[in-house]
């Protein structure tokens, strides 16, 4: 019974991962439009950021929020926006 529950939980998590990434790409594009910055790396960011980094990046609402990012989230941003 525990195996079935674990399998269902993992399946649900994997099914949500692409939607979560799409949310990050859209959030990134909206942030770029609002702040007059480059959105060209948003698709890369959605593909590169792991779940923890994605959660952090979805919470970014202003340039000041970028300063408090973890090394993990900052690494994803730097990989996709090397000029930043």
Coordinates of N, CA, C and O in Angstrom, one line a residue:
X1 N 0.8 -1.2 0.0 CA 0.0 0.0 0.0 C 0.9 1.3 0.0 O 0.6 2.2 -0.7
X2 N 1.9 1.3 0.8 CA 2.8 2.4 0.8 C 3.5 2.6 -0.5 O 3.7 3.8 -0.9
X3 N 3.8 1.6 -1.2 CA 4.4 1.7 -2.5 C 3.5 2.3 -3.5 O 3.9 3.2 -4.3
X4 N 2.3 2.0 -3.5 CA 1.3 2.5 -4.4 C 1.1 4.0 -4.1 O 1.1 4.9 -5.0
X5 N 1.0 4.4 -2.8 CA 0.9 5.8 -2.5 C 2.1 6.6 -2.9 O 2.0 7.7 -3.4
X6 N 3.3 6.0 -2.7 CA 4.6 6.7 -3.1 C 4.6 6.9 -4.6 O 5.0 7.9 -5.1
X7 N 4.2 5.8 -5.3 CA 4.2 5.9 -6.8 C 3.3 7.0 -7.3 O 3.6 7.8 -8.2
X8 N 2.1 7.0 -6.7 CA 1.1 8.1 -7.1 C 1.6 9.5 -6.8 O 1.5 10.4 -7.6
X9 N 2.3 9.6 -5.6 CA 2.8 10.9 -5.2 C 3.9 11.4 -6.2 O 3.9 12.5 -6.6
X10 N 4.8 10.5 -6.5 CA 5.9 10.8 -7.5 C 5.3 11.1 -8.8 O 5.8 12.0 -9.5
X11 N 4.4 10.3 -9.3 CA 3.8 10.6 -10.6 C 3.1 11.9 -10.7 O 3.2 12.7 -11.6
X12 N 2.4 12.3 -9.6 CA 1.7 13.6 -9.6 C 2.8 14.7 -9.6 O 2.6 15.7 -10.3
X13 N 3.9 14.6 -8.9 CA 5.0 15.6 -8.8 C 5.6 15.7 -10.2 O 5.9 16.8 -10.7
X14 N 5.8 14.6 -10.9 CA 6.4 14.7 -12.2 C 5.5 15.3 -13.2 O 5.9 16.0 -14.1
X15 N 4.2 15.0 -13.1 CA 3.2 15.6 -14.0 C 3.1 17.1 -13.8 O 2.9 17.8 -14.8
X16 N 3.3 17.6 -12.6 CA 3.3 19.0 -12.3 C 4.5 19.8 -12.7 O 4.5 21.0 -12.9
X17 N 5.7 19.1 -12.8 CA 6.9 19.7 -13.1 C 6.9 20.6 -14.4 O 7.3 21.7 -14.4
X18 N 6.4 20.1 -15.5 CA 6.4 20.9 -16.7 C 5.5 22.2 -16.6 O 5.8 23.2 -17.0
X19 N 4.4 22.0 -15.9 CA 3.5 23.2 -15.7 C 4.2 24.2 -14.8 O 4.1 25.4 -15.0
X20 N 4.9 23.8 -13.8 CA 5.7 24.7 -12.9 C 6.7 25.4 -13.7 O 6.9 26.6 -13.5
X21 N 7.4 24.7 -14.6 CA 8.4 25.3 -15.4 C 7.8 26.4 -16.4 O 8.3 27.5 -16.6
X22 N 6.6 26.1 -16.9 CA 5.9 27.0 -17.7 C 5.5 28.3 -16.9 O 5.5 29.4 -17.5
X23 N 5.1 28.1 -15.7 CA 4.8 29.2 -14.8 C 6.0 30.1 -14.7 O 5.9 31.3 -14.7
X24 N 7.2 29.5 -14.5 CA 8.4 30.3 -14.3 C 8.7 31.0 -15.6 O 9.1 32.2 -15.6
X25 N 8.6 30.4 -16.8 CA 8.9 31.1 -18.0 C 7.9 32.3 -18.2 O 8.4 33.4 -18.5
X26 N 6.7 32.1 -17.9 CA 5.7 33.2 -18.0 C 6.0 34.3 -17.0 O 5.9 35.5 -17.3
X27 N 6.3 33.9 -15.8 CA 6.7 34.9 -14.7 C 7.9 35.7 -15.1 O 7.9 36.9 -15.0
X28 N 8.9 35.0 -15.7 CA 10.1 35.6 -16.1 C 9.8 36.7 -17.2 O 10.3 37.8 -17.2
X29 N 9.0 36.3 -18.2 CA 8.7 37.2 -19.3 C 7.9 38.4 -18.8 O 8.1 39.5 -19.2
X30 N 7.0 38.2 -17.8 CA 6.2 39.3 -17.3 C 7.1 40.2 -16.5 O 7.0 41.4 -16.6
X31 N 8.0 39.6 -15.7 CA 9.0 40.4 -14.9 C 9.9 41.3 -15.9 O 10.1 42.5 -15.6
X32 N 10.3 40.7 -17.0 CA 11.2 41.4 -17.9 C 10.4 42.5 -18.6 O 11.0 43.6 -18.7
X33 N 9.2 42.3 -18.9 CA 8.3 43.3 -19.5 C 8.1 44.5 -18.6 O 8.2 45.7 -18.9
X34 N 7.8 44.2 -17.3 CA 7.6 45.2 -16.3 C 8.8 46.0 -15.9 O 8.7 47.2 -15.5
X35 N 10.0 45.4 -16.0 CA 11.2 46.0 -15.6 C 12.1 46.4 -16.8 O 13.2 46.9 -16.5
X36 N 11.6 46.3 -18.0 CA 12.4 46.7 -19.2 C 13.7 45.9 -19.4 O 14.7 46.5 -19.8
X37 N 13.6 44.7 -19.0 CA 14.8 43.8 -19.2 C 14.7 42.8 -20.2 O 13.6 42.6 -20.8
X38 N 15.7 42.0 -20.5 CA 15.8 41.0 -21.5 C 15.0 39.8 -21.1 O 15.3 39.2 -20.0
X39 N 14.1 39.3 -22.0 CA 13.4 38.0 -21.7 C 13.9 36.9 -22.5 O 13.3 35.8 -22.4
X40 N 15.0 37.0 -23.2 CA 15.5 36.0 -24.1 C 15.9 34.7 -23.4 O 15.9 33.6 -24.0
X41 N 16.3 34.8 -22.1 CA 16.7 33.6 -21.4 C 15.6 33.0 -20.6 O 15.9 32.0 -19.8
X42 N 14.4 33.4 -20.7 CA 13.3 32.9 -19.8 C 13.0 31.4 -20.1 O 12.8 30.7 -19.1
X43 N 13.0 31.0 -21.3 CA 12.8 29.6 -21.6 C 13.9 28.7 -21.1 O 13.7 27.7 -20.5
X44 N 15.1 29.2 -21.2 CA 16.3 28.5 -20.6 C 16.1 28.4 -19.1 O 16.4 27.3 -18.5
X45 N 15.7 29.5 -18.5 CA 15.6 29.5 -17.0 C 14.6 28.5 -16.6 O 14.8 27.8 -15.6
X46 N 13.5 28.4 -17.3 CA 12.4 27.4 -16.9 C 12.9 26.0 -17.1 O 12.5 25.1 -16.3
X47 N 13.8 25.7 -18.0 CA 14.4 24.4 -18.2 C 15.5 24.1 -17.2 O 15.7 23.0 -16.8
X48 N 16.3 25.1 -16.9 CA 17.5 25.0 -16.1 C 17.2 24.9 -14.6 O 17.9 24.1 -13.8
X49 N 16.3 25.7 -14.1 CA 16.1 25.9 -12.6 C 15.5 24.6 -12.1 O 14.5 24.0 -12.7
X50 N 16.0 24.1 -11.0 CA 15.4 23.0 -10.3 C 14.2 23.4 -9.5 O 13.9 24.6 -9.5
X51 N 13.5 22.5 -8.8 CA 12.3 22.9 -8.1 C 12.5 24.0 -7.1 O 11.7 24.9 -6.9
X52 N 13.6 23.9 -6.3 CA 13.9 24.9 -5.3 C 14.2 26.2 -5.9 O 13.6 27.2 -5.4
X53 N 15.0 26.3 -6.9 CA 15.3 27.5 -7.6 C 14.0 28.1 -8.2 O 13.8 29.3 -8.2
X54 N 13.2 27.3 -8.8 CA 12.0 27.7 -9.5 C 11.0 28.4 -8.4 O 10.5 29.4 -8.7
X55 N 10.9 27.8 -7.3 CA 10.1 28.3 -6.2 C 10.6 29.7 -5.8 O 9.8 30.7 -5.7
X56 N 11.9 29.8 -5.7 CA 12.5 31.1 -5.3 C 12.2 32.2 -6.4 O 11.9 33.3 -6.1
X57 N 12.5 31.8 -7.6 CA 12.4 32.7 -8.8 C 10.9 33.1 -9.0 O 10.7 34.3 -9.4
X58 N 10.0 32.3 -8.7 CA 8.6 32.7 -8.9 C 8.2 33.7 -7.8 O 7.2 34.4 -8.0
X59 N 8.9 33.9 -6.8 CA 8.7 34.8 -5.7 C 9.3 36.2 -6.0 O 9.0 37.2 -5.4
X60 N 10.1 36.3 -7.1 CA 10.8 37.5 -7.4 C 9.8 38.5 -8.0 O 9.1 38.2 -9.0
X61 N 9.7 39.7 -7.3 CA 8.7 40.7 -7.8 C 9.4 42.0 -8.1 O 8.8 42.8 -8.8
X62 N 10.6 42.2 -7.7 CA 11.4 43.4 -7.9 C 12.9 43.1 -8.1 O 13.3 42.1 -7.6
X63 N 13.6 44.1 -8.6 CA 15.1 43.9 -8.7 C 15.7 43.6 -7.4 O 16.7 42.8 -7.3
X64 N 15.1 44.2 -6.3 CA 15.7 44.0 -5.0 C 15.6 42.5 -4.6 O 16.5 42.0 -3.8
X65 N 14.6 41.8 -5.0 CA 14.4 40.4 -4.7 C 15.5 39.5 -5.3 O 15.8 38.5 -4.7
X66 N 16.1 40.0 -6.3 CA 17.2 39.2 -7.0 C 18.4 39.1 -6.1 O 19.2 38.2 -6.1
X67 N 18.6 40.1 -5.3 CA 19.8 40.2 -4.4 C 19.8 39.1 -3.3 O 20.8 38.7 -2.9
X68 N 18.6 38.6 -2.9 CA 18.5 37.6 -1.9 C 18.4 36.2 -2.4 O 18.2 35.3 -1.6
X69 N 18.7 36.0 -3.6 CA 18.6 34.6 -4.2 C 19.7 33.7 -3.6 O 20.8 34.2 -3.4
X70 N 19.3 32.4 -3.5 CA 20.3 31.4 -3.1 C 21.3 31.3 -4.2 O 21.1 31.7 -5.4
X71 N 22.5 30.6 -3.9 CA 23.5 30.4 -4.9 C 22.9 29.5 -6.1 O 23.2 29.6 -7.2
X72 N 22.0 28.6 -5.7 CA 21.4 27.7 -6.6 C 20.5 28.5 -7.7 O 20.7 28.3 -8.9
X73 N 19.7 29.3 -7.2 CA 18.8 30.1 -8.1 C 19.7 31.1 -8.9 O 19.4 31.3 -10.0
X74 N 20.6 31.7 -8.2 CA 21.5 32.7 -8.9 C 22.3 32.0 -10.0 O 22.5 32.5 -11.1
X75 N 22.7 30.7 -9.8 CA 23.4 29.9 -10.8 C 22.5 29.7 -12.1 O 23.0 29.8 -13.2
X76 N 21.3 29.4 -11.8 CA 20.3 29.2 -13.0 C 20.2 30.5 -13.8 O 20.2 30.5 -15.0
X77 N 20.1 31.6 -13.0 CA 19.9 32.9 -13.7 C 21.2 33.2 -14.5 O 21.1 33.6 -15.7
X78 N 22.3 33.0 -13.9 CA 23.6 33.3 -14.6 C 23.8 32.5 -15.8 O 24.4 32.9 -16.8
X79 N 23.3 31.2 -15.8 CA 23.5 30.3 -16.9 C 22.6 30.7 -18.1 O 23.1 30.6 -19.2
X80 N 21.5 31.3 -17.8 CA 20.6 31.7 -18.9 C 20.6 33.2 -19.2 O 20.2 33.6 -20.3
X81 N 21.2 34.0 -18.4 CA 21.4 35.4 -18.6 C 22.8 35.8 -18.3 O 23.1 36.5 -17.3
X82 N 23.8 35.3 -19.2 CA 25.2 35.6 -18.9 C 25.6 37.0 -18.8 O 26.6 37.4 -18.2
X83 N 24.8 37.9 -19.4 CA 25.2 39.3 -19.5 C 24.7 40.0 -18.2 O 25.0 41.2 -18.0
X84 N 23.8 39.4 -17.4 CA 23.2 40.0 -16.2 C 24.2 40.2 -15.1 O 25.2 39.5 -14.9

